[in-house]
mmCIF file of C-alpha atoms in Angstrom:
data_model
loop_
_atom_site.group_PDB
_atom_site.id
_atom_site.type_symbol
_atom_site.label_atom_id
_atom_site.label_comp_id
_atom_site.label_asym_id
_atom_site.label_seq_id
_atom_site.Cartn_x
_atom_site.Cartn_y
_atom_site.Cartn_z
ATOM 1 C CA MET A 28 -27.333 -9.826 3.590
ATOM 2 C CA LYS A 29 -26.344 -11.645 6.754
ATOM 3 C CA LEU A 30 -26.963 -15.013 5.135
ATOM 4 C CA PHE A 31 -24.860 -14.025 2.107
ATOM 5 C CA VAL A 32 -21.915 -13.024 4.301
ATOM 6 C CA ILE A 33 -22.162 -16.278 6.259
ATOM 7 C CA ARG A 34 -22.375 -18.237 2.990
ATOM 8 C CA LEU A 35 -19.183 -16.534 1.786
ATOM 9 C CA LEU A 36 -17.530 -17.377 5.092
ATOM 10 C CA TYR A 37 -18.660 -21.004 4.777
ATOM 11 C CA SER A 38 -17.254 -21.225 1.249
ATOM 12 C CA LEU A 39 -13.931 -19.878 2.489
ATOM 13 C CA TYR A 40 -14.018 -22.397 5.337
ATOM 14 C CA CYS A 41 -14.609 -25.211 2.839
ATOM 15 C CA ALA A 42 -11.771 -23.905 0.675
ATOM 16 C CA GLU A 43 -9.467 -23.958 3.700
ATOM 17 C CA ARG A 44 -10.459 -27.561 4.438
ATOM 18 C CA TRP A 45 -9.854 -28.569 0.832
ATOM 19 C CA ASN A 46 -6.503 -26.783 0.861
ATOM 20 C CA TYR A 47 -5.591 -28.635 4.060
ATOM 21 C CA ARG A 48 -6.417 -32.013 2.510
ATOM 22 C CA VAL A 49 -4.322 -31.300 -0.600
ATOM 23 C CA THR A 50 -1.440 -29.953 1.461
ATOM 24 C CA MET A 51 -1.488 -32.933 3.794
ATOM 25 C CA ARG A 52 -1.397 -35.369 0.892
ATOM 26 C CA VAL A 53 1.633 -33.624 -0.535
ATOM 27 C CA LEU A 54 3.462 -32.957 2.735
ATOM 28 C CA ASP A 55 2.517 -36.110 4.649
ATOM 29 C CA PRO A 56 5.857 -37.907 4.044
ATOM 30 C CA PHE A 57 7.784 -34.787 5.068
ATOM 31 C CA ILE A 58 5.696 -34.370 8.239
ATOM 32 C CA ASN A 59 6.221 -38.022 9.157
ATOM 33 C CA ARG A 60 9.991 -37.661 8.748
ATOM 34 C CA LEU A 61 9.949 -34.468 10.799
ATOM 35 C CA CYS A 62 7.963 -36.259 13.518
ATOM 36 C CA LYS A 63 10.526 -39.099 13.548
ATOM 37 C CA LEU A 64 13.321 -36.574 13.871
ATOM 38 C CA LEU A 65 11.597 -34.697 16.701
ATOM 39 C CA TYR A 66 10.706 -37.932 18.482
ATOM 40 C CA SER A 67 14.304 -39.121 18.423
ATOM 41 C CA TRP A 68 15.666 -35.683 19.354
ATOM 42 C CA ASN A 69 13.012 -35.223 22.118
ATOM 43 C CA PRO A 70 13.416 -31.475 22.748
ATOM 44 C CA PHE A 71 13.024 -30.586 26.440
ATOM 45 C CA GLY A 72 11.769 -34.124 27.131
ATOM 46 C CA PHE A 73 8.149 -33.285 26.235
ATOM 47 C CA VAL A 74 7.714 -35.389 23.110
ATOM 48 C CA GLN A 75 8.427 -38.817 24.588
ATOM 49 C CA LYS A 76 6.841 -37.872 27.922
ATOM 50 C CA ASN A 77 3.407 -37.316 26.326
ATOM 51 C CA ASN A 78 3.708 -39.932 23.571
ATOM 52 C CA PRO A 79 4.907 -43.442 24.472
ATOM 53 C CA THR A 80 5.512 -44.498 20.837
ATOM 54 C CA LEU A 81 6.436 -42.838 17.575
ATOM 55 C CA GLU A 82 3.185 -43.956 15.948
ATOM 56 C CA ARG A 83 1.210 -42.346 18.763
ATOM 57 C CA TYR A 84 3.166 -39.104 18.310
ATOM 58 C CA ILE A 85 2.507 -39.028 14.545
ATOM 59 C CA GLU A 86 -1.175 -39.746 15.192
ATOM 60 C CA ASN A 87 -1.365 -36.878 17.713
ATOM 61 C CA VAL A 88 0.293 -34.462 15.270
ATOM 62 C CA HIS A 89 -2.190 -35.363 12.539
ATOM 63 C CA ARG A 90 -5.109 -35.150 14.978
ATOM 64 C CA SER A 91 -4.078 -31.644 16.072
ATOM 65 C CA ASN A 92 -3.813 -30.566 12.436
ATOM 66 C CA ARG A 93 -7.307 -31.887 11.726
ATOM 67 C CA ILE A 94 -8.689 -30.055 14.763
ATOM 68 C CA VAL A 95 -7.215 -26.775 13.580
ATOM 69 C CA PHE A 96 -8.730 -27.066 10.100
ATOM 70 C CA TYR A 97 -12.023 -28.823 10.814
ATOM 71 C CA ASP A 98 -13.215 -27.071 13.971
ATOM 72 C CA TYR A 99 -15.826 -24.394 13.266
ATOM 73 C CA VAL A 100 -14.614 -21.949 15.872
ATOM 74 C CA ILE A 101 -11.068 -22.122 14.607
ATOM 75 C CA GLY A 102 -12.439 -22.256 11.063
ATOM 76 C CA ALA A 103 -13.422 -18.629 11.397
ATOM 77 C CA GLN A 104 -9.869 -17.828 10.392
ATOM 78 C CA ALA A 105 -11.442 -17.180 7.011
ATOM 79 C CA GLU A 106 -12.772 -13.903 8.411
ATOM 80 C CA GLY A 107 -9.574 -12.120 7.419
ATOM 81 C CA ILE A 108 -9.924 -13.227 3.813
ATOM 82 C CA LEU A 109 -13.590 -12.253 3.823
ATOM 83 C CA VAL A 110 -12.802 -8.811 5.238
ATOM 84 C CA SER A 111 -10.084 -8.279 2.669
ATOM 85 C CA SER A 112 -12.473 -9.226 -0.148
ATOM 86 C CA PHE A 113 -14.928 -6.464 0.808
ATOM 87 C CA VAL A 114 -12.204 -3.795 0.939
ATOM 88 C CA PRO A 115 -11.665 -3.523 -2.868
ATOM 89 C CA CYS A 116 -15.413 -3.254 -3.417
ATOM 90 C CA GLU A 117 -15.655 -0.357 -0.975
ATOM 91 C CA MET A 118 -12.563 1.269 -2.434
ATOM 92 C CA LEU A 119 -14.134 1.026 -5.901
ATOM 93 C CA ILE A 120 -17.208 2.807 -4.573
ATOM 94 C CA PHE A 121 -14.992 5.545 -3.085
ATOM 95 C CA SER A 122 -13.105 5.826 -6.385
ATOM 96 C CA VAL A 123 -16.282 6.144 -8.452
ATOM 97 C CA ILE A 124 -17.693 8.742 -6.048
ATOM 98 C CA ARG A 125 -14.431 10.643 -6.239
ATOM 99 C CA LYS A 126 -14.230 10.379 -10.047
ATOM 100 C CA LEU A 127 -17.845 11.461 -10.642
ATOM 101 C CA ARG A 128 -17.598 14.164 -7.958
ATOM 102 C CA ILE A 129 -20.887 13.112 -6.385
ATOM 103 C CA LEU A 130 -19.647 14.011 -2.926
ATOM 104 C CA PRO A 131 -16.920 16.513 -2.191
ATOM 105 C CA ILE A 132 -14.174 14.000 -1.385
ATOM 106 C CA GLN A 133 -10.814 15.678 -1.165
ATOM 107 C CA TYR A 134 -7.820 14.443 -3.084
ATOM 108 C CA SER A 135 -6.054 12.929 -0.132
ATOM 109 C CA HIS A 136 -3.809 9.920 0.153
ATOM 110 C CA PHE A 137 -4.896 6.501 -1.009
ATOM 111 C CA SER A 138 -3.873 4.984 2.329
ATOM 112 C CA ILE A 139 -6.438 7.052 4.251
ATOM 113 C CA TYR A 140 -9.285 5.654 2.175
ATOM 114 C CA LEU A 141 -7.778 2.195 2.415
ATOM 115 C CA ILE A 142 -7.775 2.361 6.220
ATOM 116 C CA ILE A 143 -11.354 3.678 6.246
ATOM 117 C CA SER A 144 -12.437 0.857 3.919
ATOM 118 C CA CYS A 145 -10.699 -1.756 6.074
ATOM 119 C CA VAL A 146 -12.444 -0.538 9.222
ATOM 120 C CA ILE A 147 -15.853 -0.418 7.514
ATOM 121 C CA SER A 148 -15.314 -3.879 6.068
ATOM 122 C CA LEU A 149 -14.226 -5.317 9.411
ATOM 123 C CA VAL A 150 -17.244 -3.870 11.219
ATOM 124 C CA PHE A 151 -19.576 -5.022 8.423
ATOM 125 C CA THR A 152 -18.234 -8.568 8.462
ATOM 126 C CA HIS A 153 -18.260 -8.784 12.236
ATOM 127 C CA PHE A 154 -21.854 -7.659 12.653
ATOM 128 C CA PHE A 155 -23.223 -9.669 9.737
ATOM 129 C CA GLY A 156 -21.225 -12.842 10.136
ATOM 130 C CA LEU A 157 -19.354 -13.403 13.348
ATOM 131 C CA LYS A 158 -21.249 -11.633 16.097
ATOM 132 C CA ASN A 159 -22.088 -14.021 18.963
ATOM 133 C CA ASP A 160 -20.805 -17.000 16.935
ATOM 134 C CA GLU A 161 -24.108 -17.304 15.046
ATOM 135 C CA TYR A 162 -22.268 -18.637 12.015
ATOM 136 C CA ILE A 163 -21.700 -22.006 13.726
ATOM 137 C CA GLY A 164 -25.411 -22.841 13.598
ATOM 138 C CA TYR A 165 -25.529 -21.827 9.953
ATOM 139 C CA PHE A 166 -22.458 -23.931 9.160
ATOM 140 C CA HIS A 167 -24.265 -27.014 10.486
ATOM 141 C CA LYS A 168 -27.238 -26.219 8.233
ATOM 142 C CA PHE A 169 -25.042 -25.563 5.207
ATOM 143 C CA GLU A 170 -23.274 -28.917 5.550
ATOM 144 C CA GLN A 171 -26.619 -30.670 5.091
ATOM 145 C CA HIS A 172 -27.587 -28.716 1.947
ATOM 146 C CA LYS A 173 -27.224 -30.318 -1.444
ATOM 147 C CA ASN A 174 -26.563 -27.081 -3.360
ATOM 148 C CA ASN A 175 -23.271 -26.122 -1.722
ATOM 149 C CA ALA A 176 -21.399 -26.400 -5.033
ATOM 150 C CA VAL A 177 -23.608 -23.667 -6.502
ATOM 151 C CA TRP A 178 -22.818 -21.402 -3.572
ATOM 152 C CA HIS A 179 -19.119 -22.142 -3.876
ATOM 153 C CA ILE A 180 -19.290 -21.024 -7.518
ATOM 154 C CA VAL A 181 -21.172 -17.856 -6.521
ATOM 155 C CA SER A 182 -18.556 -17.186 -3.851
ATOM 156 C CA SER A 183 -15.743 -17.747 -6.341
ATOM 157 C CA VAL A 184 -17.329 -15.252 -8.726
ATOM 158 C CA PHE A 185 -17.611 -12.776 -5.847
ATOM 159 C CA PHE A 186 -13.926 -13.155 -4.950
ATOM 160 C CA ILE A 187 -12.830 -12.833 -8.582
ATOM 161 C CA GLY A 188 -15.029 -9.734 -8.779
ATOM 162 C CA ALA A 189 -13.314 -8.368 -5.675
ATOM 163 C CA VAL A 190 -9.918 -8.752 -7.342
ATOM 164 C CA CYS A 191 -11.227 -6.987 -10.467
ATOM 165 C CA ALA A 192 -12.728 -4.252 -8.278
ATOM 166 C CA GLY A 193 -9.331 -3.765 -6.655
ATOM 167 C CA ILE A 194 -7.678 -3.363 -10.051
ATOM 168 C CA PHE A 195 -10.318 -0.898 -11.273
ATOM 169 C CA CYS A 196 -10.096 0.984 -7.987
ATOM 170 C CA ILE A 197 -6.368 1.525 -8.412
ATOM 171 C CA ILE A 198 -6.843 2.586 -12.038
ATOM 172 C CA LEU A 199 -9.612 5.060 -11.161
ATOM 173 C CA TRP A 200 -7.748 6.386 -8.162
ATOM 174 C CA ASN A 201 -4.607 7.136 -10.124
ATOM 175 C CA GLU A 202 -6.469 9.013 -12.858
ATOM 176 C CA SER A 203 -6.495 12.673 -12.099
#
C-alpha cells in the first residue's frame, strides 16, 4: 500500500512538472516582459543589486522557477492533491455504510463526516507516503523505470475514480 501511495504521489509530481513546462512555454514572453519592467523599476534597490544585467536577472527568475518545480522536497506539494483524492473514497465508504445501515451512524451533518474523512486521509497519506521523507528515495528509483507511463495511466484512473466517488457520495448522502 505504501508503494501505491508513493506511486500516486510521483505521478502527481510528474503532472506538476509537465504543467510547469506547458505554463512556462505559454507565459515565457509575459514573464520576460515583467522581468524587464521590474529590472528597470528596481523596487527597493534589490533587483539590480543582486543582478548586474537584465539577462542575468531573467536567468535567475527562470532558475528559481525550475527549482520550485523540479526539486523533490518542494515537489511534495502534490500531497494536498493526494490527500484530497482519498477523501471522496472514504466519504463513499461512509455513505454506503450509512445507506446500508451496517453500523449505527447517526444522521448528522455532512461536514462532520467530511472533516473526519480529511483527517483520516491526511494521516493515511502522511504515514504511507511522506513520513521521514522516504518518498525521495523512491522518486529516484521511479525516474529510472521504463513503465512510468503505465503507472501514470493507473494514477489517472484512480483520480477519475475519486471524482466519481465524490459524486456518488453526495448522491448517496442526500438520499434519505
